[in-house]
């Protein structure tokens, strides 16, 4: 079993991958998503690379910008985490 810090890092990375995949599938740029979410491009990039944690509110706004429900984004991240485990 993973320790809490490692587990948190893994889910952050999986959320980031899920966000990036969806953004690219919609052919959206980081700038477009960041503008819609009202965050900086660098912040979005850091989230996509799993280097920055996003708040639940921020994840909800990102999901909305990517035409997803928050739960769909989390399910996608969990599927990625299971695939890696």
mmCIF file of C-alpha atoms in Angstrom:
data_model
loop_
_atom_site.group_PDB
_atom_site.id
_atom_site.type_symbol
_atom_site.label_atom_id
_atom_site.label_comp_id
_atom_site.label_asym_id
_atom_site.label_seq_id
_atom_site.Cartn_x
_atom_site.Cartn_y
_atom_site.Cartn_z
ATOM 1 C CA UNK A 1 0.000 0.000 0.000
ATOM 2 C CA UNK A 2 1.247 3.470 -0.876
ATOM 3 C CA UNK A 3 1.982 5.987 1.822
ATOM 4 C CA UNK A 4 -0.379 9.022 1.821
ATOM 5 C CA UNK A 5 2.141 11.397 0.230
ATOM 6 C CA UNK A 6 2.912 9.003 -2.627
ATOM 7 C CA UNK A 7 -0.779 8.246 -3.149
ATOM 8 C CA UNK A 8 -1.620 11.956 -3.280
ATOM 9 C CA UNK A 9 1.161 12.571 -5.777
ATOM 10 C CA UNK A 10 -0.084 9.707 -7.959
ATOM 11 C CA UNK A 11 -3.665 10.983 -8.061
ATOM 12 C CA UNK A 12 -2.461 14.524 -8.839
ATOM 13 C CA UNK A 13 -0.460 13.182 -11.773
ATOM 14 C CA UNK A 14 -3.407 11.124 -13.003
ATOM 15 C CA UNK A 15 -5.756 14.100 -12.738
ATOM 16 C CA UNK A 16 -3.245 16.137 -14.703
ATOM 17 C CA UNK A 17 -3.001 13.504 -17.431
ATOM 18 C CA UNK A 18 -6.805 13.259 -17.608
ATOM 19 C CA UNK A 19 -7.100 17.044 -17.925
ATOM 20 C CA UNK A 20 -4.450 17.231 -20.643
ATOM 21 C CA UNK A 21 -5.923 14.328 -22.642
ATOM 22 C CA UNK A 22 -9.403 15.855 -22.563
ATOM 23 C CA UNK A 23 -8.087 19.319 -23.460
ATOM 24 C CA UNK A 24 -6.196 17.892 -26.424
ATOM 25 C CA UNK A 25 -9.198 15.791 -27.508
ATOM 26 C CA UNK A 26 -11.226 19.011 -27.619
ATOM 27 C CA UNK A 27 -8.368 20.685 -29.516
ATOM 28 C CA UNK A 28 -8.166 23.388 -26.880
ATOM 29 C CA UNK A 29 -4.991 25.213 -25.942
ATOM 30 C CA UNK A 30 -3.801 25.682 -22.400
ATOM 31 C CA UNK A 31 -4.480 29.384 -22.883
ATOM 32 C CA UNK A 32 -8.124 28.756 -23.762
ATOM 33 C CA UNK A 33 -8.723 26.511 -20.775
ATOM 34 C CA UNK A 34 -6.812 28.767 -18.383
ATOM 35 C CA UNK A 35 -8.830 31.782 -19.539
ATOM 36 C CA UNK A 36 -12.120 29.900 -19.082
ATOM 37 C CA UNK A 37 -11.089 28.731 -15.614
ATOM 38 C CA UNK A 38 -9.573 32.109 -14.658
ATOM 39 C CA UNK A 39 -6.168 30.735 -13.747
ATOM 40 C CA UNK A 40 -2.751 31.310 -15.241
ATOM 41 C CA UNK A 41 -1.398 29.183 -18.061
ATOM 42 C CA UNK A 42 1.554 28.236 -15.881
ATOM 43 C CA UNK A 43 -0.813 27.053 -13.139
ATOM 44 C CA UNK A 44 -2.706 24.880 -15.626
ATOM 45 C CA UNK A 45 0.568 23.491 -16.963
ATOM 46 C CA UNK A 46 1.726 22.659 -13.434
ATOM 47 C CA UNK A 47 -1.594 20.884 -12.750
ATOM 48 C CA UNK A 48 -1.379 18.943 -16.026
ATOM 49 C CA UNK A 49 2.104 17.759 -15.086
ATOM 50 C CA UNK A 50 1.072 16.792 -11.546
ATOM 51 C CA UNK A 51 3.362 19.354 -9.961
ATOM 52 C CA UNK A 52 0.615 21.463 -8.414
ATOM 53 C CA UNK A 53 -2.474 20.461 -6.505
ATOM 54 C CA UNK A 54 -5.755 21.948 -7.657
ATOM 55 C CA UNK A 55 -8.537 22.797 -5.250
ATOM 56 C CA UNK A 56 -11.869 21.031 -5.622
ATOM 57 C CA UNK A 57 -13.345 24.306 -6.877
ATOM 58 C CA UNK A 58 -10.599 24.659 -9.475
ATOM 59 C CA UNK A 59 -11.074 21.057 -10.639
ATOM 60 C CA UNK A 60 -14.793 21.707 -10.951
ATOM 61 C CA UNK A 61 -14.136 24.784 -13.114
ATOM 62 C CA UNK A 62 -11.586 22.881 -15.224
ATOM 63 C CA UNK A 63 -14.047 20.034 -15.753
ATOM 64 C CA UNK A 64 -16.741 22.525 -16.808
ATOM 65 C CA UNK A 65 -14.342 24.182 -19.273
ATOM 66 C CA UNK A 66 -13.608 20.721 -20.682
ATOM 67 C CA UNK A 67 -17.328 19.945 -21.021
ATOM 68 C CA UNK A 68 -17.250 17.318 -18.269
ATOM 69 C CA UNK A 69 -18.812 16.866 -14.875
ATOM 70 C CA UNK A 70 -16.376 16.904 -11.980
ATOM 71 C CA UNK A 71 -17.177 13.233 -11.343
ATOM 72 C CA UNK A 72 -16.299 12.290 -14.933
ATOM 73 C CA UNK A 73 -12.891 13.910 -14.538
ATOM 74 C CA UNK A 74 -12.255 12.032 -11.291
ATOM 75 C CA UNK A 75 -13.396 8.727 -12.814
ATOM 76 C CA UNK A 76 -10.992 9.223 -15.729
ATOM 77 C CA UNK A 77 -8.134 9.965 -13.308
ATOM 78 C CA UNK A 78 -8.975 6.881 -11.241
ATOM 79 C CA UNK A 79 -8.975 4.725 -14.367
ATOM 80 C CA UNK A 80 -5.525 6.050 -15.238
ATOM 81 C CA UNK A 81 -4.303 5.370 -11.705
ATOM 82 C CA UNK A 82 -5.546 1.783 -11.878
ATOM 83 C CA UNK A 83 -3.891 1.297 -15.266
ATOM 84 C CA UNK A 84 -0.552 2.437 -13.830
ATOM 85 C CA UNK A 85 -0.818 0.464 -10.575
#
